[in-house]
mmCIF file of C-alpha atoms and ligand atoms in Angstrom:
data_model
loop_
_atom_site.group_PDB
_atom_site.id
_atom_site.type_symbol
_atom_site.label_atom_id
_atom_site.label_comp_id
_atom_site.label_asym_id
_atom_site.label_seq_id
_atom_site.Cartn_x
_atom_site.Cartn_y
_atom_site.Cartn_z
ATOM 1 C CA MET A 81 29.229 -13.156 15.348
ATOM 2 C CA ASN A 82 27.152 -15.935 13.815
ATOM 3 C CA LYS A 83 24.934 -14.779 10.890
ATOM 4 C CA LYS A 84 21.848 -16.085 12.660
ATOM 5 C CA ASP A 85 22.570 -13.895 15.714
ATOM 6 C CA LYS A 86 22.435 -10.695 13.686
ATOM 7 C CA ALA A 87 19.275 -8.699 13.174
ATOM 8 C CA ARG A 88 18.041 -8.919 9.580
ATOM 9 C CA GLN A 89 18.617 -5.217 9.154
ATOM 10 C CA THR A 90 22.285 -5.818 10.000
ATOM 11 C CA GLN A 91 22.446 -8.771 7.586
ATOM 12 C CA ALA A 92 20.998 -6.547 4.838
ATOM 13 C CA VAL A 93 23.497 -3.747 5.447
ATOM 14 C CA ARG A 94 26.521 -6.023 5.810
ATOM 15 C CA ALA A 95 25.812 -8.491 2.968
ATOM 16 C CA GLY A 96 29.129 -9.325 1.280
ATOM 17 C CA VAL A 97 30.987 -6.500 3.054
ATOM 18 C CA ASP A 98 34.739 -7.118 3.399
ATOM 19 C CA THR A 99 34.702 -10.501 1.683
ATOM 20 C CA ASP A 100 37.242 -9.675 -1.051
ATOM 21 C CA SER A 101 40.320 -11.691 -0.121
ATOM 22 C CA GLN A 102 42.351 -10.448 -3.119
ATOM 23 C CA HIS A 103 42.338 -6.664 -2.533
ATOM 24 C CA GLY A 104 40.263 -6.151 0.593
ATOM 25 C CA ALA A 105 37.582 -4.174 -1.251
ATOM 26 C CA VAL A 106 35.057 -3.235 1.436
ATOM 27 C CA MET A 107 32.155 -3.581 -0.984
ATOM 28 C CA PRO A 108 31.991 -6.878 -2.912
ATOM 29 C CA PRO A 109 33.404 -6.608 -6.457
ATOM 30 C CA VAL A 110 30.964 -6.768 -9.388
ATOM 31 C CA TYR A 111 31.681 -9.656 -11.750
ATOM 32 C CA LEU A 112 30.673 -8.289 -15.147
ATOM 33 C CA THR A 113 31.769 -11.285 -17.149
ATOM 34 C CA THR A 114 30.084 -13.757 -19.460
ATOM 35 C CA ASN A 115 32.336 -16.668 -18.562
ATOM 36 C CA PHE A 116 35.080 -17.901 -16.254
ATOM 37 C CA SER A 117 38.248 -19.644 -17.369
ATOM 38 C CA PHE A 118 39.010 -23.231 -16.446
ATOM 39 C CA ALA A 119 41.923 -23.555 -14.025
ATOM 40 C CA GLY A 120 43.298 -26.220 -16.394
ATOM 41 C CA PHE A 121 42.199 -29.097 -18.634
ATOM 42 C CA GLU A 122 39.225 -30.800 -16.931
ATOM 43 C CA LYS A 123 39.621 -28.374 -14.022
ATOM 44 C CA PRO A 124 36.514 -26.190 -13.932
ATOM 45 C CA ARG A 125 36.319 -23.525 -11.264
ATOM 46 C CA GLU A 126 33.266 -22.822 -9.101
ATOM 47 C CA TYR A 127 31.738 -20.744 -11.930
ATOM 48 C CA ASP A 128 31.888 -21.323 -15.682
ATOM 49 C CA TYR A 129 29.121 -19.326 -17.419
ATOM 50 C CA THR A 130 27.066 -16.405 -16.090
ATOM 51 C CA ARG A 131 23.622 -17.685 -17.132
ATOM 52 C CA THR A 132 24.302 -20.686 -14.886
ATOM 53 C CA GLY A 133 26.087 -18.924 -12.048
ATOM 54 C CA ASN A 134 27.737 -15.609 -11.183
ATOM 55 C CA PRO A 135 29.264 -14.475 -7.873
ATOM 56 C CA THR A 136 27.524 -11.070 -7.873
ATOM 57 C CA ARG A 137 24.137 -12.640 -8.528
ATOM 58 C CA ASP A 138 24.811 -15.346 -5.933
ATOM 59 C CA ALA A 139 25.682 -12.700 -3.328
ATOM 60 C CA LEU A 140 22.275 -11.100 -3.881
ATOM 61 C CA ALA A 141 20.566 -14.495 -3.821
ATOM 62 C CA GLY A 142 22.257 -15.251 -0.498
ATOM 63 C CA VAL A 143 21.024 -12.116 1.239
ATOM 64 C CA LEU A 144 17.484 -12.498 -0.174
ATOM 65 C CA ALA A 145 17.295 -16.079 1.112
ATOM 66 C CA ASP A 146 18.530 -14.926 4.536
ATOM 67 C CA LEU A 147 16.055 -12.043 4.776
ATOM 68 C CA GLU A 148 13.115 -14.258 3.733
ATOM 69 C CA GLY A 149 14.272 -17.163 5.912
ATOM 70 C CA GLY A 150 14.394 -19.525 2.918
ATOM 71 C CA PHE A 151 16.772 -22.298 1.862
ATOM 72 C CA GLY A 152 17.920 -20.424 -1.248
ATOM 73 C CA ALA A 153 16.980 -17.765 -3.767
ATOM 74 C CA THR A 154 17.055 -17.696 -7.554
ATOM 75 C CA VAL A 155 17.557 -14.234 -9.026
ATOM 76 C CA THR A 156 15.723 -13.559 -12.281
ATOM 77 C CA SER A 157 15.782 -10.844 -14.932
ATOM 78 C CA SER A 158 12.363 -9.471 -13.918
ATOM 79 C CA GLY A 159 9.509 -10.051 -11.506
ATOM 80 C CA MET A 160 7.605 -11.696 -14.366
ATOM 81 C CA GLY A 161 10.637 -13.942 -14.853
ATOM 82 C CA ALA A 162 10.181 -14.980 -11.221
ATOM 83 C CA VAL A 163 6.460 -15.626 -11.811
ATOM 84 C CA THR A 164 7.338 -17.664 -14.927
ATOM 85 C CA LEU A 165 9.863 -19.655 -12.905
ATOM 86 C CA ALA A 166 7.416 -20.511 -10.117
ATOM 87 C CA CYS A 167 4.874 -21.594 -12.783
ATOM 88 C CA GLN A 168 7.304 -24.341 -13.876
ATOM 89 C CA MET A 169 6.019 -26.306 -10.869
ATOM 90 C CA LEU A 170 2.695 -26.770 -12.708
ATOM 91 C CA ASN A 171 1.907 -29.601 -15.129
ATOM 92 C CA PRO A 172 -0.892 -29.972 -17.682
ATOM 93 C CA ASP A 173 -4.313 -30.289 -15.977
ATOM 94 C CA ASP A 174 -2.956 -28.918 -12.683
ATOM 95 C CA LEU A 175 -5.103 -26.207 -11.133
ATOM 96 C CA VAL A 176 -3.662 -22.943 -9.816
ATOM 97 C CA VAL A 177 -5.952 -20.830 -7.638
ATOM 98 C CA GLY A 178 -4.977 -17.151 -7.684
ATOM 99 C CA PRO A 179 -6.400 -13.812 -6.564
ATOM 100 C CA GLN A 180 -8.895 -12.084 -8.846
ATOM 101 C CA ASP A 181 -7.155 -8.740 -8.319
ATOM 102 C CA CYS A 182 -3.596 -9.943 -8.819
ATOM 103 C CA TYR A 183 -0.950 -7.846 -10.578
ATOM 104 C CA GLY A 184 -1.986 -7.323 -14.235
ATOM 105 C CA GLY A 185 1.133 -9.025 -15.631
ATOM 106 C CA THR A 186 0.539 -12.103 -13.469
ATOM 107 C CA PHE A 187 -3.104 -12.137 -14.609
ATOM 108 C CA ARG A 188 -1.981 -11.986 -18.265
ATOM 109 C CA LEU A 189 0.640 -14.714 -17.854
ATOM 110 C CA LEU A 190 -1.522 -17.152 -15.864
ATOM 111 C CA ASN A 191 -4.414 -16.770 -18.330
ATOM 112 C CA GLY A 192 -2.097 -16.854 -21.355
ATOM 113 C CA LEU A 193 -0.461 -20.104 -20.272
ATOM 114 C CA ALA A 194 -3.806 -21.601 -19.236
ATOM 115 C CA ASN A 195 -5.267 -20.731 -22.659
ATOM 116 C CA ARG A 196 -2.479 -22.778 -24.231
ATOM 117 C CA GLY A 197 -3.446 -25.741 -22.049
ATOM 118 C CA LEU A 198 -0.334 -25.657 -19.835
ATOM 119 C CA PHE A 199 -2.496 -25.726 -16.689
ATOM 120 C CA ASN A 200 -5.881 -24.558 -15.410
ATOM 121 C CA VAL A 201 -6.421 -21.326 -13.547
ATOM 122 C CA ARG A 202 -9.158 -20.047 -11.216
ATOM 123 C CA LEU A 203 -8.966 -16.467 -9.965
ATOM 124 C CA VAL A 204 -11.125 -15.868 -6.893
ATOM 125 C CA ASP A 205 -11.596 -13.486 -3.979
ATOM 126 C CA GLN A 206 -9.046 -15.034 -1.620
ATOM 127 C CA THR A 207 -10.152 -12.846 1.271
ATOM 128 C CA ASP A 208 -13.390 -14.858 1.416
ATOM 129 C CA PRO A 209 -12.377 -18.106 3.182
ATOM 130 C CA ASN A 210 -15.379 -20.037 1.815
ATOM 131 C CA VAL A 211 -14.764 -19.000 -1.783
ATOM 132 C CA LEU A 212 -11.076 -19.841 -1.477
ATOM 133 C CA ALA A 213 -11.746 -23.189 0.205
ATOM 134 C CA ALA A 214 -14.246 -24.181 -2.509
ATOM 135 C CA ALA A 215 -11.786 -23.348 -5.311
ATOM 136 C CA VAL A 216 -8.913 -25.171 -3.597
ATOM 137 C CA ALA A 217 -11.114 -28.214 -2.975
ATOM 138 C CA GLU A 218 -11.432 -28.626 -6.755
ATOM 139 C CA GLY A 219 -7.953 -30.136 -6.464
ATOM 140 C CA ALA A 220 -5.560 -27.196 -6.565
ATOM 141 C CA LYS A 221 -1.887 -27.989 -7.083
ATOM 142 C CA MET A 222 -0.813 -24.420 -6.366
ATOM 143 C CA ILE A 223 -2.308 -21.503 -4.442
ATOM 144 C CA TRP A 224 -0.924 -18.228 -5.736
ATOM 145 C CA VAL A 225 -1.207 -15.491 -3.127
ATOM 146 C CA GLU A 226 -0.561 -11.773 -3.243
ATOM 147 C CA SER A 227 -0.983 -10.134 0.125
ATOM 148 C CA PRO A 228 -1.578 -7.238 0.182
ATOM 149 C CA THR A 229 -3.166 -7.467 -3.264
ATOM 150 C CA ASN A 230 -2.532 -5.004 -6.012
ATOM 151 C CA PRO A 231 -4.149 -2.458 -6.193
ATOM 152 C CA LEU A 232 -6.809 -2.855 -3.474
ATOM 153 C CA LEU A 233 -4.492 -3.911 -0.655
ATOM 154 C CA ARG A 234 -6.706 -6.823 0.344
ATOM 155 C CA ILE A 235 -5.153 -9.041 2.985
ATOM 156 C CA VAL A 236 -5.122 -12.820 2.630
ATOM 157 C CA ASP A 237 -4.682 -14.913 5.773
ATOM 158 C CA LEU A 238 -1.449 -16.783 5.026
ATOM 159 C CA ALA A 239 -1.602 -19.342 7.857
ATOM 160 C CA GLN A 240 -5.207 -20.195 6.979
ATOM 161 C CA THR A 241 -4.314 -20.518 3.302
ATOM 162 C CA LYS A 242 -1.449 -22.841 4.202
ATOM 163 C CA LYS A 243 -3.919 -25.159 5.958
ATOM 164 C CA LEU A 244 -6.022 -25.258 2.789
ATOM 165 C CA ALA A 245 -2.915 -25.904 0.678
ATOM 166 C CA GLU A 246 -1.919 -28.791 2.953
ATOM 167 C CA SER A 247 -5.371 -30.327 2.727
ATOM 168 C CA VAL A 248 -4.844 -30.955 -1.018
ATOM 169 C CA ALA A 249 -1.010 -31.127 -1.010
ATOM 170 C CA ALA A 250 -0.772 -27.899 -3.024
ATOM 171 C CA LEU A 251 2.215 -25.567 -3.109
ATOM 172 C CA MET A 252 1.674 -22.141 -1.587
ATOM 173 C CA VAL A 253 3.380 -19.350 -3.514
ATOM 174 C CA VAL A 254 3.346 -15.815 -2.102
ATOM 175 C CA ASP A 255 4.199 -12.722 -4.133
ATOM 176 C CA ASN A 256 5.786 -10.558 -1.421
ATOM 177 C CA THR A 257 6.609 -7.601 -3.676
ATOM 178 C CA PHE A 258 4.338 -5.103 -1.886
ATOM 179 C CA LEU A 259 5.902 -5.526 1.557
ATOM 180 C CA SER A 260 9.402 -6.973 1.075
ATOM 181 C CA PRO A 261 10.934 -9.254 3.728
ATOM 182 C CA ALA A 262 11.362 -6.206 5.972
ATOM 183 C CA LEU A 263 7.591 -6.168 6.559
ATOM 184 C CA GLN A 264 6.442 -9.727 5.826
ATOM 185 C CA ARG A 265 8.152 -13.114 5.828
ATOM 186 C CA PRO A 266 5.737 -15.534 4.160
ATOM 187 C CA ILE A 267 7.888 -18.648 4.704
ATOM 188 C CA GLU A 268 7.231 -18.277 8.452
ATOM 189 C CA HIS A 269 3.532 -18.603 7.583
ATOM 190 C CA GLY A 270 4.015 -21.685 5.426
ATOM 191 C CA ALA A 271 4.886 -20.390 1.944
ATOM 192 C CA ASP A 272 6.820 -22.871 -0.192
ATOM 193 C CA LEU A 273 7.965 -20.252 -2.683
ATOM 194 C CA VAL A 274 8.199 -16.478 -2.259
ATOM 195 C CA VAL A 275 8.176 -14.430 -5.442
ATOM 196 C CA HIS A 276 9.523 -10.893 -5.772
ATOM 197 C CA SER A 277 9.679 -8.181 -8.312
ATOM 198 C CA THR A 278 12.974 -6.810 -6.973
ATOM 199 C CA THR A 279 12.317 -3.876 -9.308
ATOM 200 C CA LYS A 280 10.221 -2.506 -6.432
ATOM 201 C CA TYR A 281 11.130 -2.121 -2.744
ATOM 202 C CA LEU A 282 14.124 -4.466 -2.669
ATOM 203 C CA ASN A 283 16.061 -2.372 -5.180
ATOM 204 C CA GLY A 284 14.103 0.693 -4.178
ATOM 205 C CA HIS A 285 15.557 3.229 -6.611
ATOM 206 C CA SER A 286 13.594 2.626 -9.832
ATOM 207 C CA ASP A 287 16.725 2.092 -11.894
ATOM 208 C CA MET A 288 16.544 -1.589 -12.882
ATOM 209 C CA VAL A 289 14.121 -4.464 -13.488
ATOM 210 C CA GLY A 290 14.614 -7.766 -11.679
ATOM 211 C CA GLY A 291 13.026 -10.553 -9.713
ATOM 212 C CA ALA A 292 13.659 -13.468 -7.394
ATOM 213 C CA VAL A 293 12.102 -16.696 -6.173
ATOM 214 C CA VAL A 294 13.012 -17.735 -2.638
ATOM 215 C CA ALA A 295 12.413 -21.426 -1.946
ATOM 216 C CA ALA A 296 11.626 -22.750 1.507
ATOM 217 C CA ASN A 297 13.452 -26.032 0.973
ATOM 218 C CA GLU A 298 16.373 -27.518 -0.930
ATOM 219 C CA ALA A 299 14.345 -29.617 -3.374
ATOM 220 C CA LEU A 300 12.314 -26.634 -4.567
ATOM 221 C CA HIS A 301 15.404 -24.433 -4.697
ATOM 222 C CA GLU A 302 17.171 -26.943 -6.933
ATOM 223 C CA GLN A 303 14.204 -26.987 -9.298
ATOM 224 C CA MET A 304 14.159 -23.177 -9.433
ATOM 225 C CA GLN A 305 17.900 -23.068 -10.164
ATOM 226 C CA TRP A 306 17.583 -25.739 -12.864
ATOM 227 C CA TRP A 307 14.689 -24.050 -14.646
ATOM 228 C CA ALA A 308 16.194 -20.544 -14.417
ATOM 229 C CA ASN A 309 19.289 -21.840 -16.199
ATOM 230 C CA ALA A 310 17.340 -23.973 -18.687
ATOM 231 C CA LEU A 311 14.909 -21.206 -19.628
ATOM 232 C CA GLY A 312 17.506 -18.423 -19.516
ATOM 233 C CA LEU A 313 15.689 -16.421 -16.832
ATOM 234 C CA SER A 314 18.756 -15.542 -14.723
ATOM 235 C CA GLY A 315 19.221 -11.916 -13.658
ATOM 236 C CA SER A 316 22.173 -9.845 -14.834
ATOM 237 C CA PRO A 317 25.191 -9.291 -12.553
ATOM 238 C CA PHE A 318 24.947 -5.512 -12.845
ATOM 239 C CA ASP A 319 21.273 -5.468 -11.873
ATOM 240 C CA SER A 320 22.141 -7.817 -9.016
ATOM 241 C CA PHE A 321 24.757 -5.319 -7.814
ATOM 242 C CA LEU A 322 22.240 -2.471 -7.970
ATOM 243 C CA THR A 323 19.654 -4.515 -6.090
ATOM 244 C CA MET A 324 22.118 -5.486 -3.402
ATOM 245 C CA ARG A 325 23.043 -1.840 -2.948
ATOM 246 C CA GLY A 326 19.345 -1.073 -2.542
ATOM 247 C CA VAL A 327 18.821 -3.916 -0.075
ATOM 248 C CA ARG A 328 21.349 -2.330 2.318
ATOM 249 C CA THR A 329 18.910 0.516 3.022
ATOM 250 C CA LEU A 330 15.687 -1.528 2.757
ATOM 251 C CA TYR A 331 14.822 -1.449 6.452
ATOM 252 C CA VAL A 332 15.261 2.314 6.927
ATOM 253 C CA ARG A 333 13.456 3.074 3.664
ATOM 254 C CA MET A 334 10.464 0.953 4.653
ATOM 255 C CA GLN A 335 10.080 2.919 7.889
ATOM 256 C CA GLN A 336 9.786 6.242 6.060
ATOM 257 C CA HIS A 337 7.514 4.767 3.342
ATOM 258 C CA GLU A 338 5.173 3.602 6.077
ATOM 259 C CA LYS A 339 5.291 6.842 8.060
ATOM 260 C CA ASN A 340 4.333 8.823 4.959
ATOM 261 C CA ALA A 341 1.668 6.365 3.822
ATOM 262 C CA THR A 342 0.049 6.405 7.276
ATOM 263 C CA SER A 343 -0.178 10.213 7.246
ATOM 264 C CA LEU A 344 -1.686 10.237 3.759
ATOM 265 C CA ALA A 345 -4.165 7.453 4.550
ATOM 266 C CA GLU A 346 -5.410 9.532 7.483
ATOM 267 C CA ILE A 347 -5.937 12.749 5.528
ATOM 268 C CA LEU A 348 -7.531 10.889 2.617
ATOM 269 C CA SER A 349 -9.959 9.143 4.986
ATOM 270 C CA GLU A 350 -11.170 12.486 6.279
ATOM 271 C CA HIS A 351 -11.578 14.242 2.924
ATOM 272 C CA GLU A 352 -15.054 14.769 1.484
ATOM 273 C CA VAL A 353 -14.163 13.974 -2.157
ATOM 274 C CA VAL A 354 -12.733 10.589 -1.210
ATOM 275 C CA GLY A 355 -14.935 7.503 -1.024
ATOM 276 C CA LYS A 356 -12.996 4.482 0.200
ATOM 277 C CA VAL A 357 -9.356 4.415 1.306
ATOM 278 C CA TYR A 358 -7.518 1.110 1.044
ATOM 279 C CA TYR A 359 -4.603 0.993 3.498
ATOM 280 C CA PRO A 360 -4.155 -2.029 5.797
ATOM 281 C CA GLY A 361 -2.835 0.215 8.565
ATOM 282 C CA LEU A 362 -6.247 1.861 8.973
ATOM 283 C CA LYS A 363 -8.373 0.241 11.682
ATOM 284 C CA SER A 364 -11.320 0.489 9.289
ATOM 285 C CA HIS A 365 -9.564 -1.743 6.717
ATOM 286 C CA PRO A 366 -11.273 -5.175 6.659
ATOM 287 C CA GLY A 367 -7.896 -6.952 6.725
ATOM 288 C CA HIS A 368 -6.395 -4.823 9.513
ATOM 289 C CA GLN A 369 -6.474 -7.580 12.161
ATOM 290 C CA ILE A 370 -4.902 -10.192 9.908
ATOM 291 C CA ALA A 371 -2.304 -7.694 8.678
ATOM 292 C CA THR A 372 -1.394 -6.845 12.275
ATOM 293 C CA ARG A 373 -0.925 -10.553 12.985
ATOM 294 C CA GLN A 374 1.075 -11.634 9.935
ATOM 295 C CA GLN A 375 2.914 -8.478 8.860
ATOM 296 C CA LEU A 376 5.720 -6.549 10.508
ATOM 297 C CA GLY A 377 4.349 -3.249 9.194
ATOM 298 C CA PHE A 378 1.740 -1.874 6.791
ATOM 299 C CA GLY A 379 3.985 -0.612 4.015
ATOM 300 C CA GLY A 380 3.974 2.302 1.625
ATOM 301 C CA MET A 381 1.217 1.390 -0.849
ATOM 302 C CA LEU A 382 -2.316 2.738 -0.671
ATOM 303 C CA SER A 383 -5.288 3.228 -2.970
ATOM 304 C CA PHE A 384 -8.376 5.377 -2.736
ATOM 305 C CA GLU A 385 -11.553 6.016 -4.677
ATOM 306 C CA LEU A 386 -12.511 9.494 -5.741
ATOM 307 C CA LYS A 387 -16.255 10.102 -5.658
ATOM 308 C CA GLY A 388 -15.996 12.005 -8.950
ATOM 309 C CA GLY A 389 -14.883 8.866 -10.845
ATOM 310 C CA MET A 390 -12.597 9.033 -13.872
ATOM 311 C CA ALA A 391 -12.903 12.834 -14.233
ATOM 312 C CA ALA A 392 -11.808 13.430 -10.642
ATOM 313 C CA ALA A 393 -8.984 10.899 -10.969
ATOM 314 C CA ARG A 394 -7.721 12.717 -14.049
ATOM 315 C CA VAL A 395 -7.800 16.126 -12.316
ATOM 316 C CA PHE A 396 -6.106 14.736 -9.190
ATOM 317 C CA LEU A 397 -3.354 13.074 -11.213
ATOM 318 C CA GLU A 398 -2.817 16.163 -13.353
ATOM 319 C CA THR A 399 -2.590 18.421 -10.278
ATOM 320 C CA VAL A 400 -0.210 16.622 -7.932
ATOM 321 C CA GLU A 401 3.439 17.546 -8.429
ATOM 322 C CA LEU A 402 5.322 15.133 -6.181
ATOM 323 C CA PHE A 403 3.516 12.015 -7.385
ATOM 324 C CA THR A 404 4.845 11.136 -10.814
ATOM 325 C CA LEU A 405 2.244 9.484 -13.050
ATOM 326 C CA ALA A 406 3.950 6.182 -13.757
ATOM 327 C CA GLU A 407 3.594 2.429 -13.506
ATOM 328 C CA SER A 408 5.677 0.557 -10.939
ATOM 329 C CA LEU A 409 6.095 1.168 -7.240
ATOM 330 C CA GLY A 410 8.457 0.830 -4.334
ATOM 331 C CA GLY A 411 11.036 3.449 -5.275
ATOM 332 C CA VAL A 412 12.229 6.265 -3.041
ATOM 333 C CA GLU A 413 10.211 8.699 -5.187
ATOM 334 C CA SER A 414 6.431 8.935 -4.886
ATOM 335 C CA LEU A 415 4.388 7.652 -7.823
ATOM 336 C CA ALA A 416 0.710 7.715 -8.691
ATOM 337 C CA ALA A 417 -1.158 5.380 -11.014
ATOM 338 C CA HIS A 418 -4.663 4.931 -12.372
ATOM 339 C CA PRO A 419 -5.011 1.132 -12.246
ATOM 340 C CA ALA A 420 -8.009 0.866 -14.629
ATOM 341 C CA THR A 421 -6.078 2.461 -17.508
ATOM 342 C CA MET A 422 -2.504 1.645 -16.484
ATOM 343 C CA THR A 423 -1.345 -1.282 -14.332
ATOM 344 C CA HIS A 424 -4.558 -3.257 -14.844
ATOM 345 C CA ALA A 425 -5.310 -2.276 -18.454
ATOM 346 C CA THR A 426 -4.917 -5.964 -19.360
ATOM 347 C CA PHE A 427 -8.119 -6.710 -17.386
ATOM 348 C CA ASP A 428 -11.335 -6.729 -19.434
ATOM 349 C CA LYS A 429 -14.302 -4.698 -18.082
ATOM 350 C CA GLU A 430 -15.854 -7.709 -16.393
ATOM 351 C CA SER A 431 -12.613 -8.655 -14.617
ATOM 352 C CA LEU A 432 -12.105 -5.050 -13.496
ATOM 353 C CA ALA A 433 -15.591 -4.977 -11.986
ATOM 354 C CA LYS A 434 -15.080 -8.396 -10.376
ATOM 355 C CA ALA A 435 -11.784 -7.221 -8.881
ATOM 356 C CA GLY A 436 -13.418 -4.009 -7.613
ATOM 357 C CA ILE A 437 -11.207 -1.679 -9.656
ATOM 358 C CA SER A 438 -13.298 1.404 -10.404
ATOM 359 C CA ASP A 439 -12.629 4.334 -12.755
ATOM 360 C CA GLY A 440 -12.138 6.634 -9.748
ATOM 361 C CA LEU A 441 -9.479 4.435 -8.138
ATOM 362 C CA VAL A 442 -6.038 5.999 -7.689
ATOM 363 C CA ARG A 443 -3.033 4.038 -6.416
ATOM 364 C CA LEU A 444 -0.160 5.753 -4.645
ATOM 365 C CA SER A 445 3.313 4.370 -4.145
ATOM 366 C CA VAL A 446 4.258 6.666 -1.307
ATOM 367 C CA GLY A 447 7.949 7.578 -1.409
ATOM 368 C CA ILE A 448 10.339 8.715 1.290
ATOM 369 C CA GLU A 449 10.116 12.473 0.692
ATOM 370 C CA ALA A 450 9.358 14.792 3.665
ATOM 371 C CA THR A 451 5.905 13.935 5.032
ATOM 372 C CA GLU A 452 4.661 17.536 5.082
ATOM 373 C CA ASP A 453 5.414 18.019 1.367
ATOM 374 C CA LEU A 454 3.496 14.890 0.385
ATOM 375 C CA VAL A 455 0.548 15.876 2.580
ATOM 376 C CA ARG A 456 0.425 19.365 1.046
ATOM 377 C CA ASP A 457 0.611 17.914 -2.457
ATOM 378 C CA VAL A 458 -2.170 15.368 -1.928
ATOM 379 C CA LEU A 459 -4.383 18.058 -0.383
ATOM 380 C CA GLN A 460 -3.876 20.265 -3.437
ATOM 381 C CA GLY A 461 -4.819 17.332 -5.691
ATOM 382 C CA LEU A 462 -7.972 16.665 -3.664
ATOM 383 C CA GLU A 463 -8.993 20.344 -3.764
ATOM 384 C CA ALA A 464 -8.682 20.267 -7.553
ATOM 385 C CA ALA A 465 -10.633 16.978 -7.722
ATOM 386 C CA ALA A 466 -13.385 18.620 -5.652
ATOM 387 C CA THR A 467 -14.194 20.902 -8.605
ATOM 388 C CA VAL A 468 -15.446 17.879 -10.580
ATOM 389 C CA SER A 469 -16.804 15.803 -7.689
ATOM 390 C CA PRO A 470 -20.291 15.484 -6.231
ATOM 391 C CA ARG A 471 -20.422 17.034 -2.745
HETATM 392 N N1 PLP B 603 4.331 -8.866 -8.865
HETATM 393 C C1 PLP B 603 3.825 -7.683 -8.462
HETATM 394 C C2 PLP B 603 2.983 -7.632 -7.218
HETATM 395 C C3 PLP B 603 4.072 -6.532 -9.199
HETATM 396 O O1 PLP B 603 3.564 -5.362 -8.786
HETATM 397 C C4 PLP B 603 4.874 -6.620 -10.380
HETATM 398 C C5 PLP B 603 5.174 -5.420 -11.194
HETATM 399 O O2 PLP B 603 4.576 -4.372 -11.037
HETATM 400 C C6 PLP B 603 5.366 -7.861 -10.764
HETATM 401 C C7 PLP B 603 5.096 -8.972 -9.990
HETATM 402 C C8 PLP B 603 6.187 -8.029 -12.020
HETATM 403 O O3 PLP B 603 7.460 -7.505 -11.844
HETATM 404 P P1 PLP B 603 8.394 -6.929 -13.013
HETATM 405 O O4 PLP B 603 7.740 -5.685 -13.517
HETATM 406 O O5 PLP B 603 9.688 -6.699 -12.316
HETATM 407 O O6 PLP B 603 8.483 -7.963 -14.093
#
């Protein structure tokens, strides 16, 4: 059967299976090696040095490119490595227009590099088409998109953003970490580069740190490969093996993440101590229509505001038992975070306010545990939060 005829779920499960011609290993061998011998004098083999190329890493890159529908993927040592790699497409004086509530590490890197004069950066509310259009019209060379955004799950219209990018010949880069290719394929909506923290859903088991940049075309892919090697950003073979193992179950995991998140979003929406709930699957979410159009599902991330502010957030987070208080997201286990003091602590007060990140905001990475246990746990957290919340 031709690769293109197989469902992506099948491609994910079967990636590299039964390709070992030497021993017939069903699962592809892991090449934990720094270098590869020459077959003879002036006779290099396909691989020579692992920073430049490694079969295990290439196997992962191949499946990521297939799942995203790109020309090729470059696997990096972290999601921030992938962000750094995509930023190599910017030159001094170029303008990158990003989201004001982007991931804290991306915010730090874009501002840090801009402060050194490597390029200019404007972070705006990309869900407001007029605001985005005005910023892009200043002569953007790159539009950096996160959709859904972190942590407020705002939805950016990818097709519309592509039109803006084309109007000024800018590259469109989409960080697809929150949904994974199982639930969103940005290249189909015009993305030139898709960035991932594979640390999250793609690996899915919170036991490594990695990233990837999937390029829509050959020219961009070659640049990504060249810079990853030149800067030393390449991901390790062992982490690539772990990620590929995770990718095999991506599609089934995403279904359970979404089922659980939907149930929690519903009970949170009805609870008296909760102000706003941010989950694109809710009809009340301002980006629900766009999400329905451009996504294949709504995912496992949600945020909500507790009316009792910081005090209520603290009580909630100290009460829940199945939501581990930790940074990161996308693993099989449920996690909870307080963005203002954790993931977005790099934001100053003004940027937090501008991004709409309040002291009472709690972000959940909803895992794949049994739905009823997660519901019971969240309800117990909300009951505890009620003791310090205005009624
Ligand atoms: N992009 C998003 C949306 C993220 O949430 C993160 C990490 O949380 C990153 C990029 C950076 O990834 P990493 O932590 O793997 O460097």
